[in-house]
XYZ file of C-alpha atoms in Angstrom:
604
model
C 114.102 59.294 112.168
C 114.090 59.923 108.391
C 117.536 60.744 107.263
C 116.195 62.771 104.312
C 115.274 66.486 105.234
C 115.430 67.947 101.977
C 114.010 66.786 98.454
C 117.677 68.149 95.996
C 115.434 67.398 92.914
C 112.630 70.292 93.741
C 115.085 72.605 94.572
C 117.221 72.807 91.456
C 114.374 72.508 89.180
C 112.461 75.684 91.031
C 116.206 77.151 90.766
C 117.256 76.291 87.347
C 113.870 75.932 85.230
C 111.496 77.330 86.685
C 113.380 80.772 87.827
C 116.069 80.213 85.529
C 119.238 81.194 87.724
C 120.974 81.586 84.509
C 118.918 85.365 83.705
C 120.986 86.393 86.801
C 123.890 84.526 86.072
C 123.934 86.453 82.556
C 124.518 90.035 84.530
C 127.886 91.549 84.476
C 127.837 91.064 88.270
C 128.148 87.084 88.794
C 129.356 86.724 85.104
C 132.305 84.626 87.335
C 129.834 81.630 87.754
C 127.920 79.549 85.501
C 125.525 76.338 86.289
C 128.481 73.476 87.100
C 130.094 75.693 89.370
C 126.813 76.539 90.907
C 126.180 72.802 90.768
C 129.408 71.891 92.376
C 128.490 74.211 95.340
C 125.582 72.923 96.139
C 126.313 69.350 96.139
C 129.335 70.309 98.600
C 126.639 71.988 100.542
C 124.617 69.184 100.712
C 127.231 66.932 101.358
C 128.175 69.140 104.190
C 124.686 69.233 105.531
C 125.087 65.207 105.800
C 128.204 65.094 107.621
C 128.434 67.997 110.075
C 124.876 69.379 110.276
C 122.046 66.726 110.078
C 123.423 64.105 112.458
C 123.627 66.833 114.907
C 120.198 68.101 115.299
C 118.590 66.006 117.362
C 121.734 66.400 119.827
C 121.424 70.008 119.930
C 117.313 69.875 121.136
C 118.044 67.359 123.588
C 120.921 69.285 125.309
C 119.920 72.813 124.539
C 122.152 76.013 125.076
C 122.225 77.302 128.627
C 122.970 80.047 130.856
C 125.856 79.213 133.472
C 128.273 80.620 135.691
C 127.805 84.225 133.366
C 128.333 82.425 130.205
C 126.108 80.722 127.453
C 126.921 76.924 126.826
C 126.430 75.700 123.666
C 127.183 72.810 121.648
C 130.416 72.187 120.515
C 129.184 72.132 117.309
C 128.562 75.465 116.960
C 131.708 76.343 117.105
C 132.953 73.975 114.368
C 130.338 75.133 112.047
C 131.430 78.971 112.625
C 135.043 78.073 111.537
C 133.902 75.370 108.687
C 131.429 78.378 107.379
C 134.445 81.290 107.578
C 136.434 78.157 105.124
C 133.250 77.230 102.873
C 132.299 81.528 102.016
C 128.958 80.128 103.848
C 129.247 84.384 105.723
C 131.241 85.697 102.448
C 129.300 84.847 99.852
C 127.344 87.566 99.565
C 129.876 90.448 99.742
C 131.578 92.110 96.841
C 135.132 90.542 95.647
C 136.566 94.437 97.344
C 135.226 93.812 100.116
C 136.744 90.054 100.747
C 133.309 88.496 99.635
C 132.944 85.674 96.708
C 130.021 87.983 95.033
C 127.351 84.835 94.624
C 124.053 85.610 94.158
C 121.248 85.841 96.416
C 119.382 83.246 94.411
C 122.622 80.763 94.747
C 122.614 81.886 98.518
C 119.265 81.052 99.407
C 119.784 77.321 97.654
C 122.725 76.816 99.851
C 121.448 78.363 103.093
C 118.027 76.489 102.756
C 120.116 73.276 102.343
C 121.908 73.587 105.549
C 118.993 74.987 107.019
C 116.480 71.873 106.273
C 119.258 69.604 107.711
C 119.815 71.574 110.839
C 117.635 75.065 111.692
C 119.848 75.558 114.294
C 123.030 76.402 113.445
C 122.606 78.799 110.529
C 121.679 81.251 112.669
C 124.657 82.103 114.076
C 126.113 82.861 110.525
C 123.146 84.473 109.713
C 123.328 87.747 111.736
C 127.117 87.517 111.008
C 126.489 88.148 107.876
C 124.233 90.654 108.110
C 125.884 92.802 111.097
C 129.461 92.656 108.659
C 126.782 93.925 105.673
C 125.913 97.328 107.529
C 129.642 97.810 108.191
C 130.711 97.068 104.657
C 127.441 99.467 104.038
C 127.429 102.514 106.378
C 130.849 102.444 108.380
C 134.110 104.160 108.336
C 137.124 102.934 106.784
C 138.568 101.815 110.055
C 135.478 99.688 111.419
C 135.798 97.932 107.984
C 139.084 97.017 108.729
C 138.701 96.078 112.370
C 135.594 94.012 111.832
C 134.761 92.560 108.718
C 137.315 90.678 108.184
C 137.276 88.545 110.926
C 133.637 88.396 110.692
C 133.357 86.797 107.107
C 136.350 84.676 108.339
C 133.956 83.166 111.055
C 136.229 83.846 113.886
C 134.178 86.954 115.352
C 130.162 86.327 115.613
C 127.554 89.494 114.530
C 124.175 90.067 116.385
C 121.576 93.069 115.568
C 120.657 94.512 119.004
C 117.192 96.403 118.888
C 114.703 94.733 121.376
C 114.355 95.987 125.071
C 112.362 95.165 127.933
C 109.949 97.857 128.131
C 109.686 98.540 124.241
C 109.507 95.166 122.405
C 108.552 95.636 118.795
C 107.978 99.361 119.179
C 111.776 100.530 118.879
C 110.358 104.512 119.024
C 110.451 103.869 122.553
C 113.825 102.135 123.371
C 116.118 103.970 126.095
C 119.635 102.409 125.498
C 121.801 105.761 125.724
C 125.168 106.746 124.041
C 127.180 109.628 125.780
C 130.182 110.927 123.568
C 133.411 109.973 124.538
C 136.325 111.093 122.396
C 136.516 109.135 119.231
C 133.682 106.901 120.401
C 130.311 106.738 122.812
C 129.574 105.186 126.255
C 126.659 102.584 125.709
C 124.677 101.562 128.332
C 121.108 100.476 128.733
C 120.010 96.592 127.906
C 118.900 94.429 125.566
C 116.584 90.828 125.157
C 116.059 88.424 122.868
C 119.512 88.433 120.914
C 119.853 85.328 119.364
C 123.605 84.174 119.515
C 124.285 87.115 121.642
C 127.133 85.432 123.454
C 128.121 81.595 123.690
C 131.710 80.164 124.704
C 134.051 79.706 122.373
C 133.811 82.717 120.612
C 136.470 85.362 120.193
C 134.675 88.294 119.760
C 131.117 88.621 119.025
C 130.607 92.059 117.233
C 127.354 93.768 118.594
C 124.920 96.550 116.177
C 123.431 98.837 118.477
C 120.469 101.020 118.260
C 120.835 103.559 121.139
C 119.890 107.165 121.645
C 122.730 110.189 121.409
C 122.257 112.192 124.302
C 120.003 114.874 123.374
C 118.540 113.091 120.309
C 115.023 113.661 119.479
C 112.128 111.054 120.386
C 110.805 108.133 118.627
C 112.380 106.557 115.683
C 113.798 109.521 114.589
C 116.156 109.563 117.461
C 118.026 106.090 117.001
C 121.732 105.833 115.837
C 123.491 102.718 115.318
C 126.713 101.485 117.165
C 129.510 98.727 116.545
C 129.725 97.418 120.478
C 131.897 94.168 120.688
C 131.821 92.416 123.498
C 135.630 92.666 123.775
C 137.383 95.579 121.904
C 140.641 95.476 119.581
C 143.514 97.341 121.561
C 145.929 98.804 119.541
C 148.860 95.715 120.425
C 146.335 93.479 118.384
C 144.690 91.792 121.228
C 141.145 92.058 123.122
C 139.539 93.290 126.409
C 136.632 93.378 127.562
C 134.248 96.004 126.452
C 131.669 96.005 129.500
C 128.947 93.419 127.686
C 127.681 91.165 129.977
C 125.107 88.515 129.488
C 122.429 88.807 132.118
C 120.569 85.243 131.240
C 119.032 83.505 128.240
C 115.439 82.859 127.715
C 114.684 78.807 127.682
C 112.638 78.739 124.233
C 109.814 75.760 123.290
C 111.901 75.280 120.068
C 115.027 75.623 118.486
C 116.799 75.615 121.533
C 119.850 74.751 119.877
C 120.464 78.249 118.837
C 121.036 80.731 121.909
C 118.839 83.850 122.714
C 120.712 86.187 125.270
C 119.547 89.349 127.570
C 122.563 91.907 127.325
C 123.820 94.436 129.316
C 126.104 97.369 128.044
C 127.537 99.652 130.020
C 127.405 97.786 133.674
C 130.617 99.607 134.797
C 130.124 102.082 132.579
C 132.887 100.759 130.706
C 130.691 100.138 127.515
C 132.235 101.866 124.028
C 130.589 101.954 121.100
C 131.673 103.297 118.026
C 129.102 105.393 115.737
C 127.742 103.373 112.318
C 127.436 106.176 109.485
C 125.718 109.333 110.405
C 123.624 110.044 113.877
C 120.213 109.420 114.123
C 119.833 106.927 111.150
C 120.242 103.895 113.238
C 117.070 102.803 112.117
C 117.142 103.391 108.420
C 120.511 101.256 107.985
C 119.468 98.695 109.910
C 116.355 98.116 107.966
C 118.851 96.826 105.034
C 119.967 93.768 107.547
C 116.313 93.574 108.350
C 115.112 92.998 105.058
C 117.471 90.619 104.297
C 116.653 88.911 107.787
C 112.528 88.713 106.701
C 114.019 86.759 104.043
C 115.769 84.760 105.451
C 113.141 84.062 108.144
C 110.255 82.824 105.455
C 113.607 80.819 104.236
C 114.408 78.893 107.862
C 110.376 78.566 108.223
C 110.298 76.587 104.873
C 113.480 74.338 105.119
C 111.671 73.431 108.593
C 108.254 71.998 106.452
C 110.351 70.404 103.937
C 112.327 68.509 106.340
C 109.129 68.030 108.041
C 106.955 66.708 104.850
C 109.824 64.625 104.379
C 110.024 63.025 107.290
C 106.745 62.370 107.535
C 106.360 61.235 103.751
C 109.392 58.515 105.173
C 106.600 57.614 107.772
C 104.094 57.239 106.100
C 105.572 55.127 102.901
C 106.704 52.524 106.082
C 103.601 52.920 108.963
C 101.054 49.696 107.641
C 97.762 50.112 109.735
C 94.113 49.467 108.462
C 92.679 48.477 105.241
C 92.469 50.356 102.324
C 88.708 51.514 101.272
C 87.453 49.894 98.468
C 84.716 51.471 96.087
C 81.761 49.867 97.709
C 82.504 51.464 101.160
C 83.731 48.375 102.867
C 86.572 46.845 104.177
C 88.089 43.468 103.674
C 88.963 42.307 106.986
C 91.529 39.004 105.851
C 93.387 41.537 103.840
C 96.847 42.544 104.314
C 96.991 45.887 106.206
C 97.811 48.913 103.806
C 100.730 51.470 103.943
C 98.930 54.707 105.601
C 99.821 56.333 102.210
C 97.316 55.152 100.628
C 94.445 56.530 102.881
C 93.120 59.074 100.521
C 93.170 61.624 104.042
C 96.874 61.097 104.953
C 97.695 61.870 100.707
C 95.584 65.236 101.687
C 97.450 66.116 104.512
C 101.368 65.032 102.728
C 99.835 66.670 99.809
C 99.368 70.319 101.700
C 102.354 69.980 103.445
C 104.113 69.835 99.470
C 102.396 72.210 98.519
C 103.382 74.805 101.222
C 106.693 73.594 101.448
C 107.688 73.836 97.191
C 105.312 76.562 96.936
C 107.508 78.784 99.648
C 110.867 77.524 98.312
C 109.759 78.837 94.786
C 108.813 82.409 96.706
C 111.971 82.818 98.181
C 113.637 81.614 94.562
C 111.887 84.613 93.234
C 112.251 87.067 96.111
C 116.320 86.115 95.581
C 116.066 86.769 92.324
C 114.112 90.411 92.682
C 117.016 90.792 94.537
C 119.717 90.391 92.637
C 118.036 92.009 89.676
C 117.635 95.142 91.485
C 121.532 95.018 91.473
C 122.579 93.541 89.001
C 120.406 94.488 85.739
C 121.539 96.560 82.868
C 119.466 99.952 83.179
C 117.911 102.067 85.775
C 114.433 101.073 85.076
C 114.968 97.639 85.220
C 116.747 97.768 89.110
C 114.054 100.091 89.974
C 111.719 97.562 88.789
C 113.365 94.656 90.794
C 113.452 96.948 93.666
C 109.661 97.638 94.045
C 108.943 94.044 93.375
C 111.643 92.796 96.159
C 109.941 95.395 98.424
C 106.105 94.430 97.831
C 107.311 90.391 98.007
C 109.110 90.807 101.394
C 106.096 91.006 104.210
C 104.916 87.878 101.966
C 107.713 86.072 101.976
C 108.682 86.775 106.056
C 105.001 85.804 106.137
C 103.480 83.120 104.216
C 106.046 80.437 105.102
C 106.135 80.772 108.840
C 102.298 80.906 109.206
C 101.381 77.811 106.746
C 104.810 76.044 107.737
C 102.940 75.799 111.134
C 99.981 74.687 109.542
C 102.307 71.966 107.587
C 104.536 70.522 109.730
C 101.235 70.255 112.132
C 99.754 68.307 109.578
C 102.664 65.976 109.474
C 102.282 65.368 113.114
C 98.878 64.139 112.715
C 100.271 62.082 110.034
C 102.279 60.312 112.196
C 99.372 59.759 114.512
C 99.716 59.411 118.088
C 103.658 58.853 117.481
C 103.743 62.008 116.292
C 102.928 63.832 119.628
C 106.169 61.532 120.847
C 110.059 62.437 121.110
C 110.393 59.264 119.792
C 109.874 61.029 116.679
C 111.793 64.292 115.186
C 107.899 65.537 113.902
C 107.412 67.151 117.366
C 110.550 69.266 117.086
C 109.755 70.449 114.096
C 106.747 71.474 115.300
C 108.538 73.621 118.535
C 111.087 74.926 115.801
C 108.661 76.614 113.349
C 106.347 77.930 116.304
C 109.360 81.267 116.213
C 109.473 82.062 112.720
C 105.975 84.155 112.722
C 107.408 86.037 115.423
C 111.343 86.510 114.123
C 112.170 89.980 112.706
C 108.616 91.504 113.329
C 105.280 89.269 113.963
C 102.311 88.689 111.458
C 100.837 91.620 112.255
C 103.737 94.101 111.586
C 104.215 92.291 108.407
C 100.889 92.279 107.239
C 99.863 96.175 108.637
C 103.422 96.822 106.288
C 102.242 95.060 103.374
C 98.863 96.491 103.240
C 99.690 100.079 104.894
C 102.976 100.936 103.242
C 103.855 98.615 100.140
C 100.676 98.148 98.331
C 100.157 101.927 98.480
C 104.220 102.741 98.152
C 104.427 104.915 95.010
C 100.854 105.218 94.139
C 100.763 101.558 93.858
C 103.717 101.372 91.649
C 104.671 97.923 92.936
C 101.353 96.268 92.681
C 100.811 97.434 88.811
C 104.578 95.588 88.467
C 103.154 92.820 90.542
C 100.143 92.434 88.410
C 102.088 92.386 85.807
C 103.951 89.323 86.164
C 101.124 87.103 87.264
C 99.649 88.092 84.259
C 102.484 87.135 82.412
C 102.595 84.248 83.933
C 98.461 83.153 83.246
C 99.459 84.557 79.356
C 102.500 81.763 79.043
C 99.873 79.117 80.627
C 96.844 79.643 78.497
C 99.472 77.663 75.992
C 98.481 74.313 76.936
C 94.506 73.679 76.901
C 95.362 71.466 80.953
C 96.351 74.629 82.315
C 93.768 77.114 81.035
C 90.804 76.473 83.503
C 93.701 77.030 86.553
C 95.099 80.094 84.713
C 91.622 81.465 84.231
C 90.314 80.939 87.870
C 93.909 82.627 88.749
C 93.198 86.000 86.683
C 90.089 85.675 88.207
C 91.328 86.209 91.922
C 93.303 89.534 90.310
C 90.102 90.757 89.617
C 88.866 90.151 92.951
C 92.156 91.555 94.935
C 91.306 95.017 92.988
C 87.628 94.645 94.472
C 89.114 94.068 97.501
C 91.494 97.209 97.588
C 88.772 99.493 96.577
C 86.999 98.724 99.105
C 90.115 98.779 101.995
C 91.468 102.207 100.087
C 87.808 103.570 101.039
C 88.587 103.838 104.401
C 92.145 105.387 103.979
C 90.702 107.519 101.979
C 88.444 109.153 104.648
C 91.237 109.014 107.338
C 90.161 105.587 109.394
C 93.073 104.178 109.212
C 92.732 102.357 111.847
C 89.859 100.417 109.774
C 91.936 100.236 107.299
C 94.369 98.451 108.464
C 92.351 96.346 111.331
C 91.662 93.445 108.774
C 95.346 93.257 107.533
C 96.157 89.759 108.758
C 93.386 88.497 107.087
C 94.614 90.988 103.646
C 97.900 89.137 104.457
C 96.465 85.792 103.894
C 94.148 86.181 101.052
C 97.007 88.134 99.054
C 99.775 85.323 100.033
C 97.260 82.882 98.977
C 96.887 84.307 95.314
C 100.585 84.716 94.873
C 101.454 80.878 95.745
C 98.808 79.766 93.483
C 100.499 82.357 90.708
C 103.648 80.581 91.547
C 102.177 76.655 91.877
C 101.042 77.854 88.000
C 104.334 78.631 87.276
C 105.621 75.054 88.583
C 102.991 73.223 86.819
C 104.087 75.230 83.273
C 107.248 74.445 83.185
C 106.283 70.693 83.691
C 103.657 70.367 81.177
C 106.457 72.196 78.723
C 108.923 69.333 79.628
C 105.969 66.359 79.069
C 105.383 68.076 76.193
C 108.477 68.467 74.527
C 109.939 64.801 76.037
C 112.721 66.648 78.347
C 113.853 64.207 80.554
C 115.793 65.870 82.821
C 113.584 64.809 85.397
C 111.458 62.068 85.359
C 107.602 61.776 84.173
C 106.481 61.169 88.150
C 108.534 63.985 88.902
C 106.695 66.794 86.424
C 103.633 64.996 86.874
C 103.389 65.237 91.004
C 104.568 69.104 89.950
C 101.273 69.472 88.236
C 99.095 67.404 90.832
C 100.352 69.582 93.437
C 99.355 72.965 91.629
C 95.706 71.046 91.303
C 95.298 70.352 94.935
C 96.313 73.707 95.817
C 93.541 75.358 93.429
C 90.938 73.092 95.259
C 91.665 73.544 98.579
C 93.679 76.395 99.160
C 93.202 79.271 96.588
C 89.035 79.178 97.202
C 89.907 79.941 101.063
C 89.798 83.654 99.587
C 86.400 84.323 98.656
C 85.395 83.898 102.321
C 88.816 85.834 103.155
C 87.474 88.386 100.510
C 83.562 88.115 102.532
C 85.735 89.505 105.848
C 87.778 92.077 104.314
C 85.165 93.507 102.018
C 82.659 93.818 105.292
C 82.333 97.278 106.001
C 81.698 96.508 109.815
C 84.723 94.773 112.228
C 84.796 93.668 115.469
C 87.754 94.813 115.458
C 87.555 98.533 115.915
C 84.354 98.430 118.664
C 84.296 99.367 122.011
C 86.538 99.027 124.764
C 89.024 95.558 125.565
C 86.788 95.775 129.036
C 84.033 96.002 127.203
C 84.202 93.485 124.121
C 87.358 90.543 125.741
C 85.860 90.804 129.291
């Protein structure tokens, strides 16, 4: 087992150089920090991740959380890292100084929570929905549910789940049942609830449920859904807890990270349940589309720490695994040589080279996702957050996305790099493996992201969004067309622009007649061929700032390092960015298979 999981190097160049933290770090908001505190953070984070997060992981897989006597065991460690988060701002980091927070940015954020995340994918989780159940309090409740909750939520000592999923609805939430019958001050919850990762686990005070239930009376579908605060054991007014009526049913037994409980939840059993109302009725599902987003994020974010630590453990593997000869130039093989390190068959440098690629390439997405983010907040004038905002919004389905499908398609590739040891528990490959497997179904699966990004954000405000989009990468193929290396990648790259808008016209002409369901049949493959372009925009980016460093002797890093930058960017325009003219073939078809005759008729 490799005891490196994530490459420090990558991640503060992408960070500092190549997104330049320091544009955010400029804005009024987070004028508090500058780079050496930023730097300081991160190498406690790191150091962290060594200690009290790494050595555990293996541990956690191997003795998984479990449903017993009506309670969820978990590893003791969970429990450690709650409290050692509450100390280290790992829950308040992102909330305002007034609202007990330390006000970082989400590009800061990201850095540390992909550190900790690479070294253990388990345990981030639980602080994850913490911090974004506390978020729609600070957001959408009342005074008092700000001061009951938060505080002990960004303090670690109270857990935070978002409860949406039910038995009969699954991803279609227009059609959940969970009820809430006024009762005085607050509402009587009852109904049930599956799939709610950290949902309960011993050792935890309080966890601190968000709710999407009807109001008695409420209208159907989506439009009907309020959100509630339900903790599992409710503040009495002496300053102590009782139970609130949650009780966990079971957990589901998952194929990967099975350190991090997933609960079934029922409210209301005695009907006993209280729930307290989150802002105003019926917008349950608006607010909790703000944690959601945020989740996506931080979804694509867990998929790529995942194929980092994955590329590097099987980059460890393959620098020590000697088998065979290497081929010389005449085809043959010398026999009374000394066998060669498996690195240096030219197919095992394709498949470490493709797990890179995906795993730098989605670091860098998130980097700039973050920093949408933060822009949209933080920048000067109106324009410029409403800017930041339609770009956040247009990269989120891609960044949820793109990670969690090619991360499986990575850390697969590592397991074959590993050989036949790879399909072994001998070796942490396979887990990896199980791990990622979730992240393409977390927070909404391919297809939800994919029918969003083609059906709602590259149409949102007339196309708005992809004009700003556009924009940048064009930018970006501008800057490149500096340096004569770059200009045959840049120019294939604008290229691909030109062939998106083909693309479009030809999807839009089915909108535009009404078929939406042809429209939208062919938006996982849309999905692929647009995340495609925009990690080859981004690989260009990468392999810029290098060439301006050889260039101008900067030796902040060393020559290896900018040059594997720029060999990286090169195998992606060979064998990933081309995958979108056939991409471009399917989606540019008039006729689907798709959209013709009847399941009995077509899947018999």
């Amino acid at each position: 087992m490799a005891n490196q999981y994530v490459d420090l190097e990558t991640l503060k160049f992408l960070l500092y150089k190549v997104h330049n933290v320091q544009e955010v770090l400029e804005q009024e908001r987070y004028s508090e920090y500058d780079k050496e505190s930023i730097e300081m953070l991160l190498n406690s984070v790191k150091d962290f991740a060594d200690k009290e997060m790494f050595p555990y992981f293996r541990e956690m897989d191997e003795n998984p959380a479990h449903f017993k006597d009506g309670e969820i065991i978990v590893h003791p460690q969970v429990n450690k890292y709650m409290k050692a988060a509450g100390e280290m701002g790992f829950i308040s980091g992102s909330f305002s100084i007034e609202d007990g927070g330390m006000q970082l940015p989400q590009m800061v954020l990201n850095a540390s929570a992909f550190i900790q995340e690479a070294a253990n994918n388990y345990l981030p989780g639980y602080v994850g929905l913490t911090v974004g159940s506390a978020e729609l309090i600070t957001h959408f409740g009342n005074k008092n549910l700000n001061e009951t909750y938060v505080p002990k939520m960004l303090e670690g000592t109270w857990g935070g789940t978002m409860c949406l999923t039910e038995p009969q609805a699954g991803s279609s939430l227009s059609d959940i049942t969970t009820s809430a019958t006024p009762d005085g001050d607050s509402y009587k919850i009852h109904g049930q609830k599956i799939f709610i990762s950290g949902g309960d686990y011993v050792g935890a005070e309080n966890i601190v449920h968000l709710v999407l239930a009807r109001i008695k009376g409420a209208p159907a579908g989506t439009k009907g859904i309020s959100l509630f605060v339900v903790p599992k054991r409710r503040p009495t007014e002496d300053g102590g807890l009782t139970a609130n009526d949650v009780t966990t049913v079971a957990d589901f037994q998952k194929m990967g990270q099975r350190g991090y409980c997933t609960t079934h939840l029922f409210f209301g059993d005695k009907e006993d349940c209280k729930g307290w109302l989150v802002g105003e009725p019926h917008q349950g599902l608006k607010y909790m589309f703000l944690m959601m987003n945020g989740a996506r994020i931080g979804v694509g974010r867990g998929a790529a720490a995942i194929a980092t630590a994955a590329y590097q453990a099987s980059l460890n593997y393959a620098n020590e695994r000697p088998q065979g000869r290497k081929l010389t130039s005449t085809g043959k093989k010398d026999a009374n040589q000394e066998q060669t390190l498996i690195i240096n068959h030219p197919d095992v440098r394709r498949m470490l080279l493709l797990q890179k690629a995906v795993s730098e390439g989605s670091l860098s997405l998130i980097f700039l996702a973050a920093k949408y983010h933060d822009l949209s907040l933080a920048a000067t004038s109106k324009e410029e957050r409403e800017k930041y905002r339609l770009l956040l919004e247009i990269m989120t389905p891609v960044v949820k996305t793109y990670p969690s499908e090619m991360g499986k398609t990575a850390v697969d590739n590592g397991v074959q790099v590993l050989g036949g040891y790879g399909f072994c528990s001998d070796y942490i490959l396979q887990q990896y493996l199980r791990d990622i497997r979730i992240f393409a179904l977390y927070e909404g699966t391919t297809g939800i992201q994919s029918q969003d990004l083609l059906g709602r954000k590259i149409t949102m405000n007339n196309g708005e969004a992809l004009k700003l989009l556009s924009a940048e990468i064009k930018n970006s193929i501008e800057a490149s067309m500096t340096h004569e290396s770059l200009v045959p990648f840049a120019k294939k790259l604008a290229s691909k622009l030109e062939l998106t808008q083909e693309v479009l016209q030809s999807l839009m002409g089915f909108a535009m007649k009404g078929d939406y369901e042809r429209f939208l049949a062919d938006a996982t493959p849309f999905m692929e061929f647009f995340s495609t372009i925009l990690i080859s925009w981004l690989w260009l980016d990468i392999a810029n700032e290098a060439t301006n460093a050889l260039v101008t002797g900067n030796k902040t890093n060393s020559v290896a390092f900018y040059e594997s930058k720029i060999h990286t960017m090169q195998f992606f325009f060979k064998y990933e960015l081309p995958k979108t003219t056939g991409l471009a073939e399917i989606l540019m078809d008039n006729k689907t298979a798709l959209t013709i005759g009847t399941d009995k008729e077509v899947l018999a």
